PDB file of C-alpha atoms in Angstrom:
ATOM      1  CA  UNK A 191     -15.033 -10.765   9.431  1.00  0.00           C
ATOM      2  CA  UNK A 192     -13.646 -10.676   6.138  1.00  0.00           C
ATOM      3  CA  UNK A 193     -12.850  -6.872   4.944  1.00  0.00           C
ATOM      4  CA  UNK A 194     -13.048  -5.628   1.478  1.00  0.00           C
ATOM      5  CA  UNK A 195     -11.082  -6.972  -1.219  1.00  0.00           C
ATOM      6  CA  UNK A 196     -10.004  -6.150  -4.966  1.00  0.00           C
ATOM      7  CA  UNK A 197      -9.469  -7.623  -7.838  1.00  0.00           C
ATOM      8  CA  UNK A 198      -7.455  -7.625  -9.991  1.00  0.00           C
ATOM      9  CA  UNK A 199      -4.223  -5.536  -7.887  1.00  0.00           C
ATOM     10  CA  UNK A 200      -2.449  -4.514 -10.857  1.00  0.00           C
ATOM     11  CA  UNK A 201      -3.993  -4.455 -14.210  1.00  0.00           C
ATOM     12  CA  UNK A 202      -1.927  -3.359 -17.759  1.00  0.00           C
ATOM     13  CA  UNK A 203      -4.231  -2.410 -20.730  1.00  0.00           C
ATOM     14  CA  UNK A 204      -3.574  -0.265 -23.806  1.00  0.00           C
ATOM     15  CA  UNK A 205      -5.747   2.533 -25.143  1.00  0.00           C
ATOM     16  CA  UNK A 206      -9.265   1.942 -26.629  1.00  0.00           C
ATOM     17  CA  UNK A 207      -9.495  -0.985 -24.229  1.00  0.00           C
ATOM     18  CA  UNK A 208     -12.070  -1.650 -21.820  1.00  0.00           C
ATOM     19  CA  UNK A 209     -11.610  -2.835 -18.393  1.00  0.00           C
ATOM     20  CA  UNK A 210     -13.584  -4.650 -15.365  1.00  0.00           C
ATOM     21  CA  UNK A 211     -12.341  -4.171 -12.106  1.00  0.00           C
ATOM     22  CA  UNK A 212     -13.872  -6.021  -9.249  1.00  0.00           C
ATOM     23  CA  UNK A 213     -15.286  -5.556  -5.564  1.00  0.00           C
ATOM     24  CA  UNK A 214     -16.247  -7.449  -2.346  1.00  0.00           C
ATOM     25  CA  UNK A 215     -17.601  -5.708  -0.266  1.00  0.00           C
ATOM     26  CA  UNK A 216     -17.138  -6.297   3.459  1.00  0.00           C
ATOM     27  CA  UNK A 217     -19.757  -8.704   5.376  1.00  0.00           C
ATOM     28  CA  UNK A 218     -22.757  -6.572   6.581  1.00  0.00           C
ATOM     29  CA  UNK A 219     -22.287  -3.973   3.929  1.00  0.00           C
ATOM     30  CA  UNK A 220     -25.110  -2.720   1.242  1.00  0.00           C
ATOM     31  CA  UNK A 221     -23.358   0.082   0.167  1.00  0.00           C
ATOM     32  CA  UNK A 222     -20.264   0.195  -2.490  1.00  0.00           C
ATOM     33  CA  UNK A 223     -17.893   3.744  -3.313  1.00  0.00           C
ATOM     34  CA  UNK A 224     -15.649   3.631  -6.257  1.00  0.00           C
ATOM     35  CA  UNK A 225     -12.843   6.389  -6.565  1.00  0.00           C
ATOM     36  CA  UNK A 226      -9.881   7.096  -8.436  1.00  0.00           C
ATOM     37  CA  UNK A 227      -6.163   7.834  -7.213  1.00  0.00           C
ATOM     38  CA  UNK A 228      -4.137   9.513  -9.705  1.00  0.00           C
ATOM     39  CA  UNK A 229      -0.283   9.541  -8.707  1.00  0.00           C
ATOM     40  CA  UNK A 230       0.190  12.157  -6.192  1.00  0.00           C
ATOM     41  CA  UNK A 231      -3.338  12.874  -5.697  1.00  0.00           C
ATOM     42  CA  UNK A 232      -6.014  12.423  -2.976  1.00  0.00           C
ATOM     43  CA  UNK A 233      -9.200  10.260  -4.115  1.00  0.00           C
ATOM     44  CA  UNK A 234     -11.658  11.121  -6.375  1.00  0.00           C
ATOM     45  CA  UNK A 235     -15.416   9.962  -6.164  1.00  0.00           C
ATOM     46  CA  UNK A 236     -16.523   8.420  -9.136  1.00  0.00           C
ATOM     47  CA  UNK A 237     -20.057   7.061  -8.203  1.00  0.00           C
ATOM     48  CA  UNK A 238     -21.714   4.910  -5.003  1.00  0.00           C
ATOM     49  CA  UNK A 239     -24.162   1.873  -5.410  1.00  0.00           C
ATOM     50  CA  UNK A 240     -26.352   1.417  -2.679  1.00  0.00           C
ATOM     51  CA  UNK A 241     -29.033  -1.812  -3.044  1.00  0.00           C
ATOM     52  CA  UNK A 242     -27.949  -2.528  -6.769  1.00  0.00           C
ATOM     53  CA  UNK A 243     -28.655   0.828  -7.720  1.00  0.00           C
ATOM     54  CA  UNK A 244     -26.385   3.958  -8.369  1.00  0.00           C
ATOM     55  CA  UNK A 245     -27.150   6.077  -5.807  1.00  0.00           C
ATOM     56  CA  UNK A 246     -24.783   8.857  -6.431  1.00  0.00           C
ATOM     57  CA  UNK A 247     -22.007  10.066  -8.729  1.00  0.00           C
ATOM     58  CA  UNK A 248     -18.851  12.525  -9.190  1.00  0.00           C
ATOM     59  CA  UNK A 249     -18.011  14.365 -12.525  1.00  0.00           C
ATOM     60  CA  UNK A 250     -16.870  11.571 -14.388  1.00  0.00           C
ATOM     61  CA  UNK A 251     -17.766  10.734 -17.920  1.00  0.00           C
ATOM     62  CA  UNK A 252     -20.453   7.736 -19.007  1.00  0.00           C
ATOM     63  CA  UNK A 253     -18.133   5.667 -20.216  1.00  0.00           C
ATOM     64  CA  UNK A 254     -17.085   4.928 -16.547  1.00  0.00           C
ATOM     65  CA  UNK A 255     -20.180   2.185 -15.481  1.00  0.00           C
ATOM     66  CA  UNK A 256     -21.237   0.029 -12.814  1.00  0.00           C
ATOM     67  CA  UNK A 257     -23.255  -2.700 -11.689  1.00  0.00           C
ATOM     68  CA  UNK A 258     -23.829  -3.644  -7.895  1.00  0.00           C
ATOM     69  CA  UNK A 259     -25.138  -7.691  -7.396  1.00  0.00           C
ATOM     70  CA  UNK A 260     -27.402  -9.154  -5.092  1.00  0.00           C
ATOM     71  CA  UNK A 261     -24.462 -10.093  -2.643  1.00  0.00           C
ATOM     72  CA  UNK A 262     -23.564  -6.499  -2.564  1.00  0.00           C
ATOM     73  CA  UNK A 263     -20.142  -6.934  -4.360  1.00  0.00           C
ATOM     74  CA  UNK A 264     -19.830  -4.294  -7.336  1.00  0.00           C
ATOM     75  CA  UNK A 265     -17.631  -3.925 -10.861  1.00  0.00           C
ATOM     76  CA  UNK A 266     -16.625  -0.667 -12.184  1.00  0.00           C
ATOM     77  CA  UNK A 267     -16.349  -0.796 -16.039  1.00  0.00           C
ATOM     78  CA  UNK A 268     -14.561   1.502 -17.775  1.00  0.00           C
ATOM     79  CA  UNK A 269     -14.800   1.449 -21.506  1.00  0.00           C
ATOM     80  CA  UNK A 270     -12.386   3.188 -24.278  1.00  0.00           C
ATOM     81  CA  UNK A 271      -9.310   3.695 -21.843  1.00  0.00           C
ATOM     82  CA  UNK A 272      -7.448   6.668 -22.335  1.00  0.00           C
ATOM     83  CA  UNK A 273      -3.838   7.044 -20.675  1.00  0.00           C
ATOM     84  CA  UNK A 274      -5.268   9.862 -18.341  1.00  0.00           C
ATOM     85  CA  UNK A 275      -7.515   6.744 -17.014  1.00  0.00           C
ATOM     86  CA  UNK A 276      -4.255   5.395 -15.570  1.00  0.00           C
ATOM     87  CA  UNK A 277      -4.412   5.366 -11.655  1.00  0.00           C
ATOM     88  CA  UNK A 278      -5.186   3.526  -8.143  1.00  0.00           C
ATOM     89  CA  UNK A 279      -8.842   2.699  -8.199  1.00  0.00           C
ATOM     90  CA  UNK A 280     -10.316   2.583  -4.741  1.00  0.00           C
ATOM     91  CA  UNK A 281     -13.587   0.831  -3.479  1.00  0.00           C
ATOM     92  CA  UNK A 282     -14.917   1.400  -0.124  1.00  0.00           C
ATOM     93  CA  UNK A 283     -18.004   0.011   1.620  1.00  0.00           C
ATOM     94  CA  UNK A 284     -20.334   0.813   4.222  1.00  0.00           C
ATOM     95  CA  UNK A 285     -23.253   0.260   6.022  1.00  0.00           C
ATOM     96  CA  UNK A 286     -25.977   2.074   4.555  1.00  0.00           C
ATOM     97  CA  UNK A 287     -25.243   5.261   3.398  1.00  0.00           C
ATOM     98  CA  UNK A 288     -25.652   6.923   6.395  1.00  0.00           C
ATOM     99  CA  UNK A 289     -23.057   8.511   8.827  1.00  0.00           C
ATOM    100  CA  UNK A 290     -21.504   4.592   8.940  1.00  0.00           C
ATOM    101  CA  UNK A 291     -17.300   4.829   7.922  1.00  0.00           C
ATOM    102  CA  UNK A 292     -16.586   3.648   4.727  1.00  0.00           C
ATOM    103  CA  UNK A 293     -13.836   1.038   4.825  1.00  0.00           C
ATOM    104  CA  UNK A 294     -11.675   0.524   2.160  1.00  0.00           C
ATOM    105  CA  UNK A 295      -9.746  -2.039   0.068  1.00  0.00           C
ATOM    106  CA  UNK A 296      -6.547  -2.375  -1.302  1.00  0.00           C
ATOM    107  CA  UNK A 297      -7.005  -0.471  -4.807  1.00  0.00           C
ATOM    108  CA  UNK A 298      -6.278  -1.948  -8.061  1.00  0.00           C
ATOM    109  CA  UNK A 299      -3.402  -0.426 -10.314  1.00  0.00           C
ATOM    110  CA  UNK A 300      -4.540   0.349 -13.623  1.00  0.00           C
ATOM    111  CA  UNK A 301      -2.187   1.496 -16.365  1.00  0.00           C
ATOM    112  CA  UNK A 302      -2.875   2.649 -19.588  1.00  0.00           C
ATOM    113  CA  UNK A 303      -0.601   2.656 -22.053  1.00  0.00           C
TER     114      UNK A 303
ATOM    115  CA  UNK B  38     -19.188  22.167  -4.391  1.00  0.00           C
ATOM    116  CA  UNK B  39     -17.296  21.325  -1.133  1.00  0.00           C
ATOM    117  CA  UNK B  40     -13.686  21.185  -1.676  1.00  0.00           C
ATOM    118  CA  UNK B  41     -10.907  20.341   0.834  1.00  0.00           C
ATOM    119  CA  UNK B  42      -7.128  21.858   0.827  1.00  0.00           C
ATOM    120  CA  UNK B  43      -4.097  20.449   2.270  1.00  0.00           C
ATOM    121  CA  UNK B  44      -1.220  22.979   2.196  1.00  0.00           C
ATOM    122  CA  UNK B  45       1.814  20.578   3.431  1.00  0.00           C
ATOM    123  CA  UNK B  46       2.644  18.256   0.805  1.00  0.00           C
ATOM    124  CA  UNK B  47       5.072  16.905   3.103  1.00  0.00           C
ATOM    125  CA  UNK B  48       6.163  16.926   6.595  1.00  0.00           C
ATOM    126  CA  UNK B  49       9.016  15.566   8.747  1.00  0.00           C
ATOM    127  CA  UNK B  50       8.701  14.902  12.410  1.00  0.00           C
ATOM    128  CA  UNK B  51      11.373  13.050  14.882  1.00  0.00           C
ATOM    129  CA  UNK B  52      10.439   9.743  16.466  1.00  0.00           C
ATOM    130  CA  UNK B  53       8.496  10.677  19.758  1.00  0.00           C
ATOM    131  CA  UNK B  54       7.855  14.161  18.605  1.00  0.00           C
ATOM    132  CA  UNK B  55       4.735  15.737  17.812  1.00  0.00           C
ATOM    133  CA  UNK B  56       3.648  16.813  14.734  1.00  0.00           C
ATOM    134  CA  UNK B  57       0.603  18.625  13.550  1.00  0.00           C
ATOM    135  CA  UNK B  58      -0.743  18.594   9.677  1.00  0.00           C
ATOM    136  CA  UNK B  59      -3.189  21.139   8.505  1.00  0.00           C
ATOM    137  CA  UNK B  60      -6.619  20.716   6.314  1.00  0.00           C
ATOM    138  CA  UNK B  61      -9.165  24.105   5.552  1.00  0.00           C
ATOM    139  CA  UNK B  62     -11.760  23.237   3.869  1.00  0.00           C
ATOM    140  CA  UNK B  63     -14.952  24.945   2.126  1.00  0.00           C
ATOM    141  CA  UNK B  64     -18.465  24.587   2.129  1.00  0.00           C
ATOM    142  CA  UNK B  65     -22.197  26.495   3.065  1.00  0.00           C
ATOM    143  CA  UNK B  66     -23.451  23.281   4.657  1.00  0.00           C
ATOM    144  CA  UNK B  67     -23.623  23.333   8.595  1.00  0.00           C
ATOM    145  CA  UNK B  68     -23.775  19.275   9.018  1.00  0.00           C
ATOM    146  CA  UNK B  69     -21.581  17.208   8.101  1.00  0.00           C
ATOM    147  CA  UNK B  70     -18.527  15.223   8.879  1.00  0.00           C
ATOM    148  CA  UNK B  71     -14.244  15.387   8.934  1.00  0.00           C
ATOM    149  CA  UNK B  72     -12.195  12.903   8.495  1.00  0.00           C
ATOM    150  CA  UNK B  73      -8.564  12.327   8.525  1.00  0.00           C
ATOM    151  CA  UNK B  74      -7.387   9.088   6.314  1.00  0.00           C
ATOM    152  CA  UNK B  75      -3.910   7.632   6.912  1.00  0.00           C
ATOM    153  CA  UNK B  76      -2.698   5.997   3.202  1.00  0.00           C
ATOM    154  CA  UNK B  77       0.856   3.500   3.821  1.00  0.00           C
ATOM    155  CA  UNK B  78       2.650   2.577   1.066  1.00  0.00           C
ATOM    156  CA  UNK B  79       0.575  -0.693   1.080  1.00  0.00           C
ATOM    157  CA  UNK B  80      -1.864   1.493  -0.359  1.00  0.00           C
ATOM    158  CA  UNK B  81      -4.846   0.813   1.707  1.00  0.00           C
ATOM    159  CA  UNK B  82      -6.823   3.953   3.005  1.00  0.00           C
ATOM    160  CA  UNK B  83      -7.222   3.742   7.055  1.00  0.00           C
ATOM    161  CA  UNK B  84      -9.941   5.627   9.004  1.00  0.00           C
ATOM    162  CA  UNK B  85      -7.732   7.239  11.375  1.00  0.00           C
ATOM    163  CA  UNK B  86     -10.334   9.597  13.520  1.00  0.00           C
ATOM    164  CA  UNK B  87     -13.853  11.476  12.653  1.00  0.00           C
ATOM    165  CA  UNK B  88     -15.396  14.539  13.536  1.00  0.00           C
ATOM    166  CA  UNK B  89     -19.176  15.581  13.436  1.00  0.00           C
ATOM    167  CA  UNK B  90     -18.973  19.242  12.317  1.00  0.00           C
ATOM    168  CA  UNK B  91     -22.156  19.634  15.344  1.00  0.00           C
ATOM    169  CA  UNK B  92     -20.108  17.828  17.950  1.00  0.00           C
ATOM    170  CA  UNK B  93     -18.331  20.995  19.562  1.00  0.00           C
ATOM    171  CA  UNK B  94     -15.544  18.917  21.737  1.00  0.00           C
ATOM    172  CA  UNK B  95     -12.480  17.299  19.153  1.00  0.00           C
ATOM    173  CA  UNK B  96     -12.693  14.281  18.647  1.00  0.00           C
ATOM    174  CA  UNK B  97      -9.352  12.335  20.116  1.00  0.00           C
ATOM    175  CA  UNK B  98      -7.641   8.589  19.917  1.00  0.00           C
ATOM    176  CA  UNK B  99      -4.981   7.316  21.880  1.00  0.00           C
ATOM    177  CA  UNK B 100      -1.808   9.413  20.128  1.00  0.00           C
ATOM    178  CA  UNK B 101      -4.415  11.278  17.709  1.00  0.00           C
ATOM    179  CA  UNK B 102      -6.087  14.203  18.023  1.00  0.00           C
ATOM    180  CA  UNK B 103      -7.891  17.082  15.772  1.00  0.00           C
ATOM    181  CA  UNK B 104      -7.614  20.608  16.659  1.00  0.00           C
ATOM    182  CA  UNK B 105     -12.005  21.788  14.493  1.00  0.00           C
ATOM    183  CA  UNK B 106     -12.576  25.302  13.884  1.00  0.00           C
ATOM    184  CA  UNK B 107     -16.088  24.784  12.787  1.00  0.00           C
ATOM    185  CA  UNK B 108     -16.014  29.161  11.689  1.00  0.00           C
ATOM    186  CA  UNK B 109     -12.308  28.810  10.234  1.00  0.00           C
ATOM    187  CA  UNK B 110     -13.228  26.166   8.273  1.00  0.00           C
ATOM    188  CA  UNK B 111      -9.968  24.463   9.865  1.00  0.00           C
ATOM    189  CA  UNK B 112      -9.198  21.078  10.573  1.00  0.00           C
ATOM    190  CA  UNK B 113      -5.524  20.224  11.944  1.00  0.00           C
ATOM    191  CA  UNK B 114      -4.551  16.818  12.831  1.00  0.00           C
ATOM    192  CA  UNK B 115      -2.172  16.442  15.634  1.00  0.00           C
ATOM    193  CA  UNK B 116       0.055  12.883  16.156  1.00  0.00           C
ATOM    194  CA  UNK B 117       1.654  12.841  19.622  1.00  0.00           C
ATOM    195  CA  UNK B 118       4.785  10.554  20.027  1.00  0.00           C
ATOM    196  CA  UNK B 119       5.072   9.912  16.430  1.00  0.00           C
ATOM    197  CA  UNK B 120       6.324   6.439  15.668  1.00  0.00           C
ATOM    198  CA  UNK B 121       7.581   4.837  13.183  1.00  0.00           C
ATOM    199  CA  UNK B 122       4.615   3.182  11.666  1.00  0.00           C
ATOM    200  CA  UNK B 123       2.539   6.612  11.392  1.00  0.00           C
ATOM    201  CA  UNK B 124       4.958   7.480   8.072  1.00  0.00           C
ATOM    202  CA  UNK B 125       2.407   7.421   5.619  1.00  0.00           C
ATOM    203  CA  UNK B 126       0.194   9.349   3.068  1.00  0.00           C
ATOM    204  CA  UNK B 127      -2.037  11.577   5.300  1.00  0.00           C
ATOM    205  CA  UNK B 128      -5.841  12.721   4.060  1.00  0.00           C
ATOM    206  CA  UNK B 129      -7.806  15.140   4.563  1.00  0.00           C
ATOM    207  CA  UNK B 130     -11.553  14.117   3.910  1.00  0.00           C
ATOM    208  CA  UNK B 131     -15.270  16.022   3.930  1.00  0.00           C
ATOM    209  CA  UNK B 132     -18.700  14.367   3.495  1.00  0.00           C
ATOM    210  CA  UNK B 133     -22.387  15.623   3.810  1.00  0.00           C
ATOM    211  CA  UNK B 134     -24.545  14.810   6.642  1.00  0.00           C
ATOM    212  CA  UNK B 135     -27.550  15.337   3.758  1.00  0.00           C
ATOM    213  CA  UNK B 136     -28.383  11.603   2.551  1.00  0.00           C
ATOM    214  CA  UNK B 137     -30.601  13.089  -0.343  1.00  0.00           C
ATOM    215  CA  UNK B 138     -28.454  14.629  -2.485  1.00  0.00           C
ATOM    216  CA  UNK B 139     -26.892  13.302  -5.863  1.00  0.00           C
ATOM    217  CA  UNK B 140     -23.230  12.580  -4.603  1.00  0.00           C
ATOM    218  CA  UNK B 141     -24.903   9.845  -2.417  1.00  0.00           C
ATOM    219  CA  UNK B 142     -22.415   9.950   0.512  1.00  0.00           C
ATOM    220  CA  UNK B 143     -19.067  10.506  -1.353  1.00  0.00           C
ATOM    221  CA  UNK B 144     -15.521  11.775   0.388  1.00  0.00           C
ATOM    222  CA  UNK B 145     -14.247  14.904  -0.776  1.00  0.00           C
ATOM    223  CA  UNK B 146     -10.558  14.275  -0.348  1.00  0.00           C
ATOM    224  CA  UNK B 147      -7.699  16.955  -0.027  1.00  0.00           C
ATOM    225  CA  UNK B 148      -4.281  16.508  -1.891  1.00  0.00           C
ATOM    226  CA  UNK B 149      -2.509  15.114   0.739  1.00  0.00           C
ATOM    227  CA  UNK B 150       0.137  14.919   3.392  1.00  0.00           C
ATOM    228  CA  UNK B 151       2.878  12.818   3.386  1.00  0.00           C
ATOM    229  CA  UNK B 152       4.434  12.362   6.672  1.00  0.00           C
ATOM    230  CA  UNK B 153       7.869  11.382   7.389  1.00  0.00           C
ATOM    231  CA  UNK B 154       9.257   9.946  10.754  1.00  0.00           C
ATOM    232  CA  UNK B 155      12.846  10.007  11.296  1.00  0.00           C
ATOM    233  CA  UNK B 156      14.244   7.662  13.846  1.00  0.00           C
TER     234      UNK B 156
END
């Protein structure tokens, strides 16, 4: 059983940029969390896709998107980086959205500078 | 809004010793769930136990064990014969039992713990 992976791990951009980071979901699982890690910091929820759609989301601006595919693996765009966007961003995945644990992957490193 | 306090930011225990890290936490729900998340420096989150906030007895595995007060709004994990490998970021996590809500089933994380073995 493969788990979940991430993609890119570490990622360098500059400010104004937009970035794609990338999910895989483990095998079984419908449902994909995004968060962010700021340094120090526990998680933050950004938004869940469950089926392709969003299915919930955390107090975070538009200009952080998603898309979930067919094979359940998700992207989380972010679009006009600002330095404040720099952090550990954290998918996790589950089965349904139920009272199943989340699992989650490695993170990616994203720094803005 | 739920929100979830840990008080330690760090903690030091001796190999083989116990050690016990604190989490309050705040809602007006009556179901829902407790986590604890154990974070290495390899950065990849762990489930290390759960608790169902309707489940009266704590919930306990192997060396780990939570200490729920469901009316203090208190949920301490304990490590018994702390090893080496258990040095890591510790987190403190809340989630809804409601599935219809708009923060789908999102973890409400604390600030975390970090825990330091000494051998």
């Amino acid at each position: 059983e493969t788990g979940v992976t991430q993609s890119p791990t570490h990622l360098i951009k500059t400010r104004g940029q937009q970035v794609t980071l990338r999910c895989s979901s483990q095998s079984g699982h419908n449902t994909v969390s995004w968060y962010q890690q700021a340094l120090g910091q526990g998680p933050q929820f950004i938004f869940q896709y469950y089926r392709e759609e969003e299915n919930g989301r955390g107090n975070f601006p538009p200009r952080f998107s998603g898309l979930q595919f067919p094979n359940y693996s998700s992207e989380l765009n972010v679009n006009a980086l600002e330095l404040d966007d720099s952090a550990l961003y954290l998918c996790a995945s589950s089965f349904t959205r139920g009272r199943n644990e989340q699992f989650f992957g490695p993170g990616t490193r994203l720094t803005v500078l | 809004a739920q929100t979830v306090t840990q008080s330690q930011p760090e903690m030091s225990v001796q190999e083989a010793e116990t050690v016990t890290l604190s989490c309050t936490y705040d809602t007006s729900e009556s179901d829902y769930y407790l986590f604890w998340y154990k974070q290495p420096p390899s950065r990849q989150m762990i489930l290390v136990i759960r608790q169902e906030a309707y489940k009266q007895q704590n919930a306990t595995e192997n060396r780990f064990s939570v200490n729920f007060q469901k009316a203090a709004k208190s949920f301490s994990l304990k490590i018994s014969d702390s090893q080496l490998g258990d040095a890591a970021m510790y987190f403190c996590a809340y989630r809804s039992a409601l599935l219809d809500n708009n923060a789908g089933n999102m973890l409400t994380f604390g600030g975390g713990t970090r825990l330091m073995v000494k051998p």
